[in-house]
PDB file of C-alpha atoms in Angstrom:
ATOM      1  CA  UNK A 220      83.969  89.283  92.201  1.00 52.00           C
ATOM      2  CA  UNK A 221      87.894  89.829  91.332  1.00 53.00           C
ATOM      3  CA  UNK A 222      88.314  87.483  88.272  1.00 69.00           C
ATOM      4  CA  UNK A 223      92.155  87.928  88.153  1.00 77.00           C
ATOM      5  CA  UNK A 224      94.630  85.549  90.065  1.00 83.00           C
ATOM      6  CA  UNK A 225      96.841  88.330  91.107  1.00 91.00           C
ATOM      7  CA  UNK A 226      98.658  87.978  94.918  1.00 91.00           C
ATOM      8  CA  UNK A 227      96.610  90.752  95.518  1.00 90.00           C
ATOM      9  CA  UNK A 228      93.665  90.035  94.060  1.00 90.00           C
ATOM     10  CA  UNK A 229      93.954  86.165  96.010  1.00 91.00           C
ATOM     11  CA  UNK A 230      94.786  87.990  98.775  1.00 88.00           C
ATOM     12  CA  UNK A 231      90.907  90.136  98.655  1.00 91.00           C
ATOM     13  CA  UNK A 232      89.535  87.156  98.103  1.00 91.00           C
ATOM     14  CA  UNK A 233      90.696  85.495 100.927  1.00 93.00           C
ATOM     15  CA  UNK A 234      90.055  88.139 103.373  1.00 92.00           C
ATOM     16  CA  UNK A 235      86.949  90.474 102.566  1.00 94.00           C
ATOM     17  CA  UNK A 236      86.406  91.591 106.079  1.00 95.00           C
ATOM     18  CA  UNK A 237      89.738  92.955 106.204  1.00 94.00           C
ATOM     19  CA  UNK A 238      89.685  94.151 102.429  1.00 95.00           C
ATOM     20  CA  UNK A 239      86.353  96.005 103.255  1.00 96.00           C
ATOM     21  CA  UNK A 240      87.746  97.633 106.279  1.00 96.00           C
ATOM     22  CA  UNK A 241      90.771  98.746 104.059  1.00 95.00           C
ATOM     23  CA  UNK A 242      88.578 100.204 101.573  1.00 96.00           C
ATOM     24  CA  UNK A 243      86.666 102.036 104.312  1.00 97.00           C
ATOM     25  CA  UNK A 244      89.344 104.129 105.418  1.00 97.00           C
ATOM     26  CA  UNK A 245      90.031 104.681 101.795  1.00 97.00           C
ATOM     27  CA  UNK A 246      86.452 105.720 101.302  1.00 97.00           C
ATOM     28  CA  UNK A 247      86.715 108.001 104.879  1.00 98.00           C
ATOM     29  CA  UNK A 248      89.956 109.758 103.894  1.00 97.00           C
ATOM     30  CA  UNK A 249      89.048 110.993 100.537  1.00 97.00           C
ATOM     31  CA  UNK A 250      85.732 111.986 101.953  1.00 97.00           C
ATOM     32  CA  UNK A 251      87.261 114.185 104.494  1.00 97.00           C
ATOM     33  CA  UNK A 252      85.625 112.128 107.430  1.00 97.00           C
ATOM     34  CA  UNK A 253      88.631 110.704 108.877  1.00 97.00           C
ATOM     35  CA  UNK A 254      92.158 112.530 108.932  1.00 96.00           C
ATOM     36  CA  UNK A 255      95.205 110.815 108.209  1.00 96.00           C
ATOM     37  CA  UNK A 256      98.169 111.310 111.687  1.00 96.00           C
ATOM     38  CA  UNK A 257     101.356 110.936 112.215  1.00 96.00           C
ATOM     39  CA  UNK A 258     103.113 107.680 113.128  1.00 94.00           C
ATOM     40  CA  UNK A 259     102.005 107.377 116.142  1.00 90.00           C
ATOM     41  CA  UNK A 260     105.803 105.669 117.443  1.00 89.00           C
ATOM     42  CA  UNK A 261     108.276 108.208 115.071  1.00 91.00           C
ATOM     43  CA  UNK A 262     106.085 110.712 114.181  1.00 94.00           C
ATOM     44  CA  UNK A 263     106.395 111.071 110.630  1.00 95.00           C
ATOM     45  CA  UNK A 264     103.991 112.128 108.248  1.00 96.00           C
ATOM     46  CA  UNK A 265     103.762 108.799 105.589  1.00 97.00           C
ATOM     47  CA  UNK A 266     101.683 106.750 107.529  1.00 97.00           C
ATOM     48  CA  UNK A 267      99.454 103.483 107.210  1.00 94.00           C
ATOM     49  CA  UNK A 268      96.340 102.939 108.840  1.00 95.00           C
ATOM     50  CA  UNK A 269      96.585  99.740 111.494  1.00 94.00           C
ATOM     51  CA  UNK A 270      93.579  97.844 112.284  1.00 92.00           C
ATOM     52  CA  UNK A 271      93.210  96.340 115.865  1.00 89.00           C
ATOM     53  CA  UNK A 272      89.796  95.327 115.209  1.00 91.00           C
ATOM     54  CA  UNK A 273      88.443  94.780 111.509  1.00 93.00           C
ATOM     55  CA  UNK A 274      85.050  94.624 112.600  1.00 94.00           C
ATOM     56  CA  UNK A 275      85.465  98.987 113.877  1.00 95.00           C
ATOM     57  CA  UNK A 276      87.292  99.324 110.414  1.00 95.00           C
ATOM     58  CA  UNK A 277      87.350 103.201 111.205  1.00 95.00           C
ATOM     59  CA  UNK A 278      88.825 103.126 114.053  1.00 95.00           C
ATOM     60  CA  UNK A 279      92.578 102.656 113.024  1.00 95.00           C
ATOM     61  CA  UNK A 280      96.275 103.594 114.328  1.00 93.00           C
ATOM     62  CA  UNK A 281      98.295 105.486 112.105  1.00 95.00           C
ATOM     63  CA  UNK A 282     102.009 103.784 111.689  1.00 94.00           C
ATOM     64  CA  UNK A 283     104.610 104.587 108.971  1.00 95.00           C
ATOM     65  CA  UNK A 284     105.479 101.646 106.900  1.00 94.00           C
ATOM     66  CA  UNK A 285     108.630 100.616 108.919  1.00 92.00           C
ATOM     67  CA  UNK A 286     106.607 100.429 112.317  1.00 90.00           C
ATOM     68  CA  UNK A 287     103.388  98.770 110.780  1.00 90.00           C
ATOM     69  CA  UNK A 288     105.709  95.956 109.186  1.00 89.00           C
ATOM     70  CA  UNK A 289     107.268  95.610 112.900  1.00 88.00           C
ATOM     71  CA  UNK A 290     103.900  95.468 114.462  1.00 87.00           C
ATOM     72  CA  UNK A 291     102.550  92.840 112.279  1.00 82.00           C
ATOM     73  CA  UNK A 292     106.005  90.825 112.348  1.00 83.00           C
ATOM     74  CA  UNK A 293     107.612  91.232 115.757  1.00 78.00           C
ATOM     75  CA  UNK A 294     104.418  92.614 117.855  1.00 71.00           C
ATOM     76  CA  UNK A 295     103.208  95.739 120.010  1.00 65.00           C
ATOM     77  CA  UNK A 296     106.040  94.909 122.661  1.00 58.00           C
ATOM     78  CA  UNK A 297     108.468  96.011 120.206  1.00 58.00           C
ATOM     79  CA  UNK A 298     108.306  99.412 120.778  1.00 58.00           C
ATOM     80  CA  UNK A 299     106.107 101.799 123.070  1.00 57.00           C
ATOM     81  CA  UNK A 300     103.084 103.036 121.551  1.00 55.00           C
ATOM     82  CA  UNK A 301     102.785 107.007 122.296  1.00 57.00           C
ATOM     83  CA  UNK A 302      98.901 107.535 123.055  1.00 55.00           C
ATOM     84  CA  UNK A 303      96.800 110.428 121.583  1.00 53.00           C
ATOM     85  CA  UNK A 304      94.498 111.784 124.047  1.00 50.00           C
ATOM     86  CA  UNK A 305      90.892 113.414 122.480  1.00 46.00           C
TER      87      UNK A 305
END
């Protein structure tokens, strides 16, 4: 358990689903199992990992910073999401 009273450490506290589906990715990407992408709206190559669904916490979208922070503030309709086809 986090014993400091950091924002960020309140912030793990408060949410461990989403904090354990953040370290995850964290664990996926250094392991070589899952491969950061390109934004999938600008394509640039600093990207975030966006979770639709915390419970499938590997199973993210890849967003730079600018288009994450809209997502989570203004919503999907925003701007068009380009697809990746596998």
């Amino acid at each position: 358990m986090l014993k400091t009273d950091t924002r960020q450490a309140n912030w793990r506290r408060a949410n461990p689903v989403k904090y354990n589906a953040h370290l995850a990715v964290q664990r996926a990407v250094k392991a070589g199992d899952l491969e950061k992408q390109t934004c999938e709206v600008c394509g640039t190559k600093v990207v975030d990992a966006h979770h639709d669904q915390y419970d499938k916490p590997l199973k993210v979208r890849w967003l730079c910073r600018l288009h994450h922070t809209r997502l989570h503030h203004h919503g999907e309709d925003l701007f068009p999401i380009r697809r990746r086809e596998k």
